[in-house]
mmCIF file with all atom_site columns, C-alpha atoms in Angstrom:
data_model
loop_
_atom_site.group_PDB
_atom_site.id
_atom_site.type_symbol
_atom_site.label_atom_id
_atom_site.label_alt_id
_atom_site.label_comp_id
_atom_site.label_asym_id
_atom_site.label_entity_id
_atom_site.label_seq_id
_atom_site.pdbx_PDB_ins_code
_atom_site.Cartn_x
_atom_site.Cartn_y
_atom_site.Cartn_z
_atom_site.occupancy
_atom_site.B_iso_or_equiv
_atom_site.pdbx_formal_charge
_atom_site.auth_seq_id
_atom_site.auth_comp_id
_atom_site.auth_asym_id
_atom_site.auth_atom_id
_atom_site.pdbx_PDB_model_num
ATOM 1   C CA . MET A 1 1   ? 125.458 105.366 104.088 1.00 98.00 ? 14  MET A CA 1
ATOM 2   C CA . ARG A 1 2   ? 123.692 108.546 104.088 1.00 98.00 ? 15  ARG A CA 1
ATOM 3   C CA . LEU A 1 3   ? 119.630 108.069 104.437 1.00 98.00 ? 16  LEU A CA 1
ATOM 4   C CA . ILE A 1 4   ? 117.192 111.303 103.133 1.00 98.00 ? 17  ILE A CA 1
ATOM 5   C CA . LEU A 1 5   ? 114.121 109.891 104.848 1.00 98.00 ? 18  LEU A CA 1
ATOM 6   C CA . VAL A 1 6   ? 110.797 111.981 103.448 1.00 98.00 ? 19  VAL A CA 1
ATOM 7   C CA . ARG A 1 7   ? 107.359 112.265 105.049 1.00 98.00 ? 20  ARG A CA 1
ATOM 8   C CA . HIS A 1 8   ? 104.833 112.031 102.631 1.00 98.00 ? 21  HIS A CA 1
ATOM 9   C CA . PRO A 1 9   ? 102.374 115.334 102.151 1.00 97.00 ? 22  PRO A CA 1
ATOM 10  C CA . ALA A 1 10  ? 99.475  115.735 104.133 1.00 96.00 ? 23  ALA A CA 1
ATOM 11  C CA . PRO A 1 11  ? 96.552  112.690 103.425 1.00 96.00 ? 24  PRO A CA 1
ATOM 12  C CA . LYS A 1 12  ? 92.935  113.942 102.346 1.00 96.00 ? 25  LYS A CA 1
ATOM 13  C CA . VAL A 1 13  ? 91.867  112.284 105.703 1.00 96.00 ? 26  VAL A CA 1
ATOM 14  C CA . SER A 1 14  ? 89.852  113.887 108.624 1.00 95.00 ? 27  SER A CA 1
ATOM 15  C CA . SER A 1 15  ? 91.687  114.962 111.407 1.00 94.00 ? 28  SER A CA 1
ATOM 16  C CA . GLY A 1 16  ? 91.838  112.495 114.112 1.00 95.00 ? 29  GLY A CA 1
ATOM 17  C CA . THR A 1 17  ? 91.642  109.673 112.001 1.00 97.00 ? 30  THR A CA 1
ATOM 18  C CA . CYS A 1 18  ? 93.796  106.579 112.327 1.00 97.00 ? 31  CYS A CA 1
ATOM 19  C CA . TYR A 1 19  ? 95.032  105.746 109.291 1.00 97.00 ? 32  TYR A CA 1
ATOM 20  C CA . GLY A 1 20  ? 98.120  103.359 108.470 1.00 97.00 ? 33  GLY A CA 1
ATOM 21  C CA . ARG A 1 21  ? 98.073  100.781 105.506 1.00 97.00 ? 34  ARG A CA 1
ATOM 22  C CA . SER A 1 22  ? 95.285  102.741 103.867 1.00 97.00 ? 35  SER A CA 1
ATOM 23  C CA . ASP A 1 23  ? 96.266  103.966 100.669 1.00 97.00 ? 36  ASP A CA 1
ATOM 24  C CA . VAL A 1 24  ? 94.839  107.656 101.114 1.00 97.00 ? 37  VAL A CA 1
ATOM 25  C CA . ALA A 1 25  ? 94.949  110.325 98.180  1.00 95.00 ? 38  ALA A CA 1
ATOM 26  C CA . VAL A 1 26  ? 96.960  113.431 99.147  1.00 96.00 ? 39  VAL A CA 1
ATOM 27  C CA . ALA A 1 27  ? 95.215  116.840 98.085  1.00 90.00 ? 40  ALA A CA 1
ATOM 28  C CA . GLN A 1 28  ? 96.832  118.457 94.660  1.00 92.00 ? 41  GLN A CA 1
ATOM 29  C CA . ASN A 1 29  ? 97.779  121.508 96.558  1.00 94.00 ? 42  ASN A CA 1
ATOM 30  C CA . GLU A 1 30  ? 100.143 119.594 99.453  1.00 94.00 ? 43  GLU A CA 1
ATOM 31  C CA . MET A 1 31  ? 101.618 117.633 96.809  1.00 95.00 ? 44  MET A CA 1
ATOM 32  C CA . THR A 1 32  ? 102.468 120.769 94.865  1.00 96.00 ? 45  THR A CA 1
ATOM 33  C CA . THR A 1 33  ? 103.906 122.378 97.744  1.00 96.00 ? 46  THR A CA 1
ATOM 34  C CA . VAL A 1 34  ? 105.979 119.474 99.025  1.00 97.00 ? 47  VAL A CA 1
ATOM 35  C CA . ARG A 1 35  ? 107.336 118.545 95.634  1.00 96.00 ? 48  ARG A CA 1
ATOM 36  C CA . ALA A 1 36  ? 108.173 122.164 95.226  1.00 95.00 ? 49  ALA A CA 1
ATOM 37  C CA . SER A 1 37  ? 110.119 122.186 98.363  1.00 95.00 ? 50  SER A CA 1
ATOM 38  C CA . LEU A 1 38  ? 112.205 119.067 97.743  1.00 96.00 ? 51  LEU A CA 1
ATOM 39  C CA . GLN A 1 39  ? 113.120 120.020 93.863  1.00 92.00 ? 52  GLN A CA 1
ATOM 40  C CA . THR A 1 40  ? 115.664 122.315 95.944  1.00 91.00 ? 53  THR A CA 1
ATOM 41  C CA . THR A 1 41  ? 117.065 120.112 98.490  1.00 94.00 ? 54  THR A CA 1
ATOM 42  C CA . LEU A 1 42  ? 117.011 116.616 97.613  1.00 96.00 ? 55  LEU A CA 1
ATOM 43  C CA . PRO A 1 43  ? 120.243 115.865 95.830  1.00 96.00 ? 56  PRO A CA 1
ATOM 44  C CA . PRO A 1 44  ? 120.079 114.521 91.705  1.00 95.00 ? 57  PRO A CA 1
ATOM 45  C CA . HIS A 1 45  ? 121.106 110.962 90.667  1.00 95.00 ? 58  HIS A CA 1
ATOM 46  C CA . VAL A 1 46  ? 120.557 109.075 93.495  1.00 96.00 ? 59  VAL A CA 1
ATOM 47  C CA . PRO A 1 47  ? 118.610 106.247 94.021  1.00 97.00 ? 60  PRO A CA 1
ATOM 48  C CA . LEU A 1 48  ? 115.109 106.770 95.374  1.00 98.00 ? 61  LEU A CA 1
ATOM 49  C CA . TYR A 1 49  ? 113.012 104.333 97.375  1.00 98.00 ? 62  TYR A CA 1
ATOM 50  C CA . ALA A 1 50  ? 109.294 104.392 98.079  1.00 98.00 ? 63  ALA A CA 1
ATOM 51  C CA . SER A 1 51  ? 106.794 103.148 100.069 1.00 98.00 ? 64  SER A CA 1
ATOM 52  C CA . PRO A 1 52  ? 104.212 101.936 97.501  1.00 98.00 ? 65  PRO A CA 1
ATOM 53  C CA . LEU A 1 53  ? 100.951 104.219 98.786  1.00 98.00 ? 66  LEU A CA 1
ATOM 54  C CA . ARG A 1 54  ? 99.795  106.348 97.112  1.00 97.00 ? 67  ARG A CA 1
ATOM 55  C CA . ARG A 1 55  ? 100.227 109.265 99.074  1.00 97.00 ? 68  ARG A CA 1
ATOM 56  C CA . CYS A 1 56  ? 104.409 108.167 99.113  1.00 98.00 ? 69  CYS A CA 1
ATOM 57  C CA . ALA A 1 57  ? 104.350 106.850 95.131  1.00 98.00 ? 70  ALA A CA 1
ATOM 58  C CA . GLU A 1 58  ? 103.326 109.827 93.611  1.00 97.00 ? 71  GLU A CA 1
ATOM 59  C CA . LEU A 1 59  ? 105.428 112.530 95.270  1.00 97.00 ? 72  LEU A CA 1
ATOM 60  C CA . ALA A 1 60  ? 108.175 109.604 94.498  1.00 97.00 ? 73  ALA A CA 1
ATOM 61  C CA . THR A 1 61  ? 107.531 109.151 90.749  1.00 97.00 ? 74  THR A CA 1
ATOM 62  C CA . ALA A 1 62  ? 107.353 113.173 90.682  1.00 96.00 ? 75  ALA A CA 1
ATOM 63  C CA . LEU A 1 63  ? 110.057 113.552 92.033  1.00 96.00 ? 76  LEU A CA 1
ATOM 64  C CA . ALA A 1 64  ? 112.064 111.156 90.427  1.00 96.00 ? 77  ALA A CA 1
ATOM 65  C CA . GLN A 1 65  ? 111.356 112.500 87.246  1.00 93.00 ? 78  GLN A CA 1
ATOM 66  C CA . ASP A 1 66  ? 112.708 116.342 88.940  1.00 94.00 ? 79  ASP A CA 1
ATOM 67  C CA . LEU A 1 67  ? 115.425 115.411 90.449  1.00 92.00 ? 80  LEU A CA 1
ATOM 68  C CA . PRO A 1 68  ? 116.325 112.572 87.827  1.00 89.00 ? 81  PRO A CA 1
ATOM 69  C CA . ALA A 1 69  ? 116.880 110.142 90.624  1.00 83.00 ? 82  ALA A CA 1
ATOM 70  C CA . SER A 1 70  ? 119.296 107.248 89.360  1.00 89.00 ? 83  SER A CA 1
ATOM 71  C CA . ALA A 1 71  ? 116.253 104.351 90.056  1.00 93.00 ? 84  ALA A CA 1
ATOM 72  C CA . LEU A 1 72  ? 112.654 104.427 91.991  1.00 97.00 ? 85  LEU A CA 1
ATOM 73  C CA . ARG A 1 73  ? 111.924 101.286 93.693  1.00 98.00 ? 86  ARG A CA 1
ATOM 74  C CA . PHE A 1 74  ? 108.822 100.709 95.112  1.00 98.00 ? 87  PHE A CA 1
ATOM 75  C CA . ASP A 1 75  ? 109.038 98.392  98.324  1.00 98.00 ? 88  ASP A CA 1
ATOM 76  C CA . ALA A 1 76  ? 106.256 97.332  100.317 1.00 98.00 ? 89  ALA A CA 1
ATOM 77  C CA . ARG A 1 77  ? 108.472 96.861  103.383 1.00 98.00 ? 90  ARG A CA 1
ATOM 78  C CA . LEU A 1 78  ? 108.580 100.669 103.918 1.00 98.00 ? 91  LEU A CA 1
ATOM 79  C CA . ALA A 1 79  ? 104.491 101.247 104.125 1.00 98.00 ? 92  ALA A CA 1
ATOM 80  C CA . GLU A 1 80  ? 102.680 102.287 107.544 1.00 98.00 ? 93  GLU A CA 1
ATOM 81  C CA . MET A 1 81  ? 101.344 100.108 110.221 1.00 98.00 ? 94  MET A CA 1
ATOM 82  C CA . ASP A 1 82  ? 98.425  97.595  109.257 1.00 98.00 ? 95  ASP A CA 1
ATOM 83  C CA . PHE A 1 83  ? 96.156  99.398  112.118 1.00 98.00 ? 96  PHE A CA 1
ATOM 84  C CA . GLY A 1 84  ? 93.646  95.913  110.842 1.00 98.00 ? 97  GLY A CA 1
ATOM 85  C CA . THR A 1 85  ? 89.830  97.105  111.758 1.00 98.00 ? 98  THR A CA 1
ATOM 86  C CA . TRP A 1 86  ? 91.132  100.730 113.434 1.00 98.00 ? 99  TRP A CA 1
ATOM 87  C CA . GLU A 1 87  ? 91.818  101.528 110.024 1.00 98.00 ? 100 GLU A CA 1
ATOM 88  C CA . MET A 1 88  ? 89.686  104.702 108.823 1.00 98.00 ? 101 MET A CA 1
ATOM 89  C CA . GLN A 1 89  ? 88.102  105.080 112.615 1.00 98.00 ? 102 GLN A CA 1
ATOM 90  C CA . PRO A 1 90  ? 88.603  107.898 114.067 1.00 98.00 ? 103 PRO A CA 1
ATOM 91  C CA . TRP A 1 91  ? 90.850  107.736 117.527 1.00 97.00 ? 104 TRP A CA 1
ATOM 92  C CA . HIS A 1 92  ? 87.619  108.584 119.411 1.00 97.00 ? 105 HIS A CA 1
ATOM 93  C CA . ALA A 1 93  ? 85.948  105.684 118.731 1.00 97.00 ? 106 ALA A CA 1
ATOM 94  C CA . ILE A 1 94  ? 87.986  103.391 119.332 1.00 98.00 ? 107 ILE A CA 1
ATOM 95  C CA . ALA A 1 95  ? 87.522  101.195 122.491 1.00 97.00 ? 108 ALA A CA 1
ATOM 96  C CA . ARG A 1 96  ? 89.756  103.116 125.466 1.00 97.00 ? 109 ARG A CA 1
ATOM 97  C CA . GLU A 1 97  ? 90.613  99.523  126.675 1.00 97.00 ? 110 GLU A CA 1
ATOM 98  C CA . ASP A 1 98  ? 91.748  98.860  123.418 1.00 97.00 ? 111 ASP A CA 1
ATOM 99  C CA . ILE A 1 99  ? 93.734  101.121 123.279 1.00 96.00 ? 112 ILE A CA 1
ATOM 100 C CA . ASP A 1 100 ? 95.104  101.108 126.528 1.00 97.00 ? 113 ASP A CA 1
ATOM 101 C CA . ALA A 1 101 ? 96.415  97.350  125.885 1.00 97.00 ? 114 ALA A CA 1
ATOM 102 C CA . TRP A 1 102 ? 98.276  98.466  122.665 1.00 96.00 ? 115 TRP A CA 1
ATOM 103 C CA . ALA A 1 103 ? 100.013 101.153 124.748 1.00 95.00 ? 116 ALA A CA 1
ATOM 104 C CA . ALA A 1 104 ? 100.969 98.205  127.589 1.00 96.00 ? 117 ALA A CA 1
ATOM 105 C CA . GLY A 1 105 ? 102.117 96.355  124.967 1.00 96.00 ? 118 GLY A CA 1
ATOM 106 C CA . LEU A 1 106 ? 103.620 98.246  122.528 1.00 94.00 ? 119 LEU A CA 1
ATOM 107 C CA . ALA A 1 107 ? 105.752 95.703  120.337 1.00 96.00 ? 120 ALA A CA 1
ATOM 108 C CA . HIS A 1 108 ? 103.582 92.960  120.564 1.00 97.00 ? 121 HIS A CA 1
ATOM 109 C CA . TYR A 1 109 ? 99.871  93.901  120.210 1.00 98.00 ? 122 TYR A CA 1
ATOM 110 C CA . ARG A 1 110 ? 98.086  94.041  117.347 1.00 98.00 ? 123 ARG A CA 1
ATOM 111 C CA . PRO A 1 111 ? 95.871  97.325  117.026 1.00 98.00 ? 124 PRO A CA 1
ATOM 112 C CA . GLY A 1 112 ? 92.437  96.140  115.600 1.00 98.00 ? 125 GLY A CA 1
ATOM 113 C CA . GLY A 1 113 ? 94.040  92.595  114.813 1.00 98.00 ? 126 GLY A CA 1
ATOM 114 C CA . GLY A 1 114 ? 96.205  94.139  112.078 1.00 98.00 ? 127 GLY A CA 1
ATOM 115 C CA . GLU A 1 115 ? 100.279 94.400  112.570 1.00 98.00 ? 128 GLU A CA 1
ATOM 116 C CA . ASN A 1 116 ? 102.152 95.011  115.941 1.00 98.00 ? 129 ASN A CA 1
ATOM 117 C CA . VAL A 1 117 ? 105.150 97.255  115.957 1.00 98.00 ? 130 VAL A CA 1
ATOM 118 C CA . LEU A 1 118 ? 107.816 94.626  115.694 1.00 98.00 ? 131 LEU A CA 1
ATOM 119 C CA . ALA A 1 119 ? 106.719 92.734  112.994 1.00 98.00 ? 132 ALA A CA 1
ATOM 120 C CA . MET A 1 120 ? 107.142 96.409  111.175 1.00 98.00 ? 133 MET A CA 1
ATOM 121 C CA . ALA A 1 121 ? 110.626 96.834  112.940 1.00 98.00 ? 134 ALA A CA 1
ATOM 122 C CA . ALA A 1 122 ? 111.679 93.874  111.409 1.00 98.00 ? 135 ALA A CA 1
ATOM 123 C CA . ARG A 1 123 ? 109.951 94.520  107.652 1.00 98.00 ? 136 ARG A CA 1
ATOM 124 C CA . VAL A 1 124 ? 111.700 97.864  108.189 1.00 98.00 ? 137 VAL A CA 1
ATOM 125 C CA . ASP A 1 125 ? 114.753 96.064  109.043 1.00 98.00 ? 138 ASP A CA 1
ATOM 126 C CA . ALA A 1 126 ? 115.057 93.583  106.639 1.00 98.00 ? 139 ALA A CA 1
ATOM 127 C CA . PHE A 1 127 ? 114.617 97.034  103.405 1.00 98.00 ? 140 PHE A CA 1
ATOM 128 C CA . LEU A 1 128 ? 117.679 98.687  105.518 1.00 98.00 ? 141 LEU A CA 1
ATOM 129 C CA . GLY A 1 129 ? 119.708 95.333  105.481 1.00 98.00 ? 142 GLY A CA 1
ATOM 130 C CA . ASP A 1 130 ? 119.080 94.877  101.630 1.00 98.00 ? 143 ASP A CA 1
ATOM 131 C CA . LEU A 1 131 ? 119.620 98.413  100.744 1.00 98.00 ? 144 LEU A CA 1
ATOM 132 C CA . LEU A 1 132 ? 123.072 98.603  102.666 1.00 98.00 ? 145 LEU A CA 1
ATOM 133 C CA . ARG A 1 133 ? 124.424 95.551  100.809 1.00 98.00 ? 146 ARG A CA 1
ATOM 134 C CA . GLU A 1 134 ? 123.772 98.481  97.870  1.00 96.00 ? 147 GLU A CA 1
ATOM 135 C CA . GLN A 1 135 ? 126.401 100.541 99.340  1.00 96.00 ? 148 GLN A CA 1
ATOM 136 C CA . HIS A 1 136 ? 125.128 103.537 97.938  1.00 96.00 ? 149 HIS A CA 1
ATOM 137 C CA . GLU A 1 137 ? 126.948 106.351 99.257  1.00 97.00 ? 150 GLU A CA 1
ATOM 138 C CA . THR A 1 138 ? 123.562 108.451 99.213  1.00 98.00 ? 151 THR A CA 1
ATOM 139 C CA . ALA A 1 139 ? 119.431 107.134 99.070  1.00 98.00 ? 152 ALA A CA 1
ATOM 140 C CA . ILE A 1 140 ? 116.077 109.176 99.329  1.00 98.00 ? 153 ILE A CA 1
ATOM 141 C CA . ILE A 1 141 ? 113.185 107.183 101.062 1.00 98.00 ? 154 ILE A CA 1
ATOM 142 C CA . ILE A 1 142 ? 109.940 108.633 100.654 1.00 98.00 ? 155 ILE A CA 1
ATOM 143 C CA . CYS A 1 143 ? 107.626 106.782 103.466 1.00 98.00 ? 156 CYS A CA 1
ATOM 144 C CA . HIS A 1 144 ? 105.724 107.682 106.691 1.00 98.00 ? 157 HIS A CA 1
ATOM 145 C CA . ALA A 1 145 ? 106.078 108.934 110.280 1.00 97.00 ? 158 ALA A CA 1
ATOM 146 C CA . GLY A 1 146 ? 106.159 105.241 111.656 1.00 97.00 ? 159 GLY A CA 1
ATOM 147 C CA . THR A 1 147 ? 109.160 104.106 108.850 1.00 98.00 ? 160 THR A CA 1
ATOM 148 C CA . ILE A 1 148 ? 111.110 107.115 109.467 1.00 98.00 ? 161 ILE A CA 1
ATOM 149 C CA . ARG A 1 149 ? 111.229 106.779 113.213 1.00 98.00 ? 162 ARG A CA 1
ATOM 150 C CA . LEU A 1 150 ? 111.718 102.660 113.359 1.00 98.00 ? 163 LEU A CA 1
ATOM 151 C CA . LEU A 1 151 ? 114.719 103.828 110.315 1.00 98.00 ? 164 LEU A CA 1
ATOM 152 C CA . CYS A 1 152 ? 115.804 106.443 113.114 1.00 97.00 ? 165 CYS A CA 1
ATOM 153 C CA . ALA A 1 153 ? 115.695 104.015 115.816 1.00 98.00 ? 166 ALA A CA 1
ATOM 154 C CA . LEU A 1 154 ? 117.255 101.155 113.897 1.00 98.00 ? 167 LEU A CA 1
ATOM 155 C CA . GLN A 1 155 ? 120.663 103.540 114.275 1.00 96.00 ? 168 GLN A CA 1
ATOM 156 C CA . ALA A 1 156 ? 121.052 102.333 117.488 1.00 96.00 ? 169 ALA A CA 1
ATOM 157 C CA . GLY A 1 157 ? 121.935 98.713  116.205 1.00 96.00 ? 170 GLY A CA 1
ATOM 158 C CA . LEU A 1 158 ? 119.723 97.936  119.534 1.00 97.00 ? 171 LEU A CA 1
ATOM 159 C CA . PRO A 1 159 ? 117.675 94.125  119.403 1.00 98.00 ? 172 PRO A CA 1
ATOM 160 C CA . LEU A 1 160 ? 114.920 94.356  117.120 1.00 97.00 ? 173 LEU A CA 1
ATOM 161 C CA . GLU A 1 161 ? 112.337 94.454  120.191 1.00 97.00 ? 174 GLU A CA 1
ATOM 162 C CA . GLU A 1 162 ? 113.877 97.279  121.597 1.00 97.00 ? 175 GLU A CA 1
ATOM 163 C CA . THR A 1 163 ? 114.123 98.614  118.570 1.00 97.00 ? 176 THR A CA 1
ATOM 164 C CA . ALA A 1 164 ? 110.560 98.802  117.875 1.00 97.00 ? 177 ALA A CA 1
ATOM 165 C CA . LEU A 1 165 ? 110.204 100.081 121.595 1.00 97.00 ? 178 LEU A CA 1
ATOM 166 C CA . LEU A 1 166 ? 111.989 102.851 121.322 1.00 97.00 ? 179 LEU A CA 1
ATOM 167 C CA . ALA A 1 167 ? 110.975 103.873 117.611 1.00 97.00 ? 180 ALA A CA 1
ATOM 168 C CA . ALA A 1 168 ? 107.334 103.078 120.084 1.00 95.00 ? 181 ALA A CA 1
ATOM 169 C CA . ASN A 1 169 ? 108.038 105.209 122.397 1.00 94.00 ? 182 ASN A CA 1
ATOM 170 C CA . SER A 1 170 ? 109.787 108.253 120.439 1.00 90.00 ? 183 SER A CA 1
ATOM 171 C CA . ALA A 1 171 ? 107.620 111.468 120.255 1.00 83.00 ? 184 ALA A CA 1
ATOM 172 C CA . HIS A 1 172 ? 106.455 111.785 117.196 1.00 81.00 ? 185 HIS A CA 1
ATOM 173 C CA . LYS A 1 173 ? 107.590 115.538 115.609 1.00 89.00 ? 186 LYS A CA 1
ATOM 174 C CA . ILE A 1 174 ? 107.727 114.424 112.597 1.00 96.00 ? 187 ILE A CA 1
ATOM 175 C CA . ALA A 1 175 ? 105.887 116.975 110.133 1.00 96.00 ? 188 ALA A CA 1
ATOM 176 C CA . TYR A 1 176 ? 103.976 116.185 106.435 1.00 96.00 ? 189 TYR A CA 1
ATOM 177 C CA . GLY A 1 177 ? 107.078 116.485 104.111 1.00 97.00 ? 190 GLY A CA 1
ATOM 178 C CA . ALA A 1 178 ? 109.577 116.742 106.149 1.00 97.00 ? 191 ALA A CA 1
ATOM 179 C CA . THR A 1 179 ? 112.530 115.780 106.012 1.00 97.00 ? 192 THR A CA 1
ATOM 180 C CA . VAL A 1 180 ? 115.522 113.291 108.359 1.00 97.00 ? 193 VAL A CA 1
ATOM 181 C CA . VAL A 1 181 ? 118.619 112.501 107.570 1.00 98.00 ? 194 VAL A CA 1
ATOM 182 C CA . VAL A 1 182 ? 120.389 109.357 109.113 1.00 98.00 ? 195 VAL A CA 1
ATOM 183 C CA . ASN A 1 183 ? 123.774 107.962 108.717 1.00 97.00 ? 196 ASN A CA 1
ATOM 184 C CA . PHE A 1 184 ? 124.885 104.377 108.608 1.00 96.00 ? 197 PHE A CA 1
#
């Protein structure tokens, strides 16, 4: 199965802000630009899945009409990681010892008391398992950089904790509105 992974447009948050599960809006000009670009590059008549968070859901809803998609489904397992009390805080305001503790225990540490990377990996893996059982030739997924990194890491077929660490340690170079294609 070919998965076309699309990162949402840039959200309306200040640079340097920790946001994951927060349901933040996207600037309309960003949405228009990304939507126009994707209209000409994404295939029509394939299933479209999306995180229910607004920055993904709005783009997915528009693309489902533009392409058109054969189906549009929102799945909470595609949401970005929950950073608990760190959500919407400037990164520089989060205690250095907390960031260091997270770096020392990437798979199991729960930043801000939220979700750990291993828990996120488990839900993304469960989504992927369900999707693969549907046996589509191609599917489009509108989601977040963390979700994309995990889906890419799942290609390696490693145990889940190793997959979580692989994703967490991979360099983040996924631009807003970017497309990444993976094959399973």
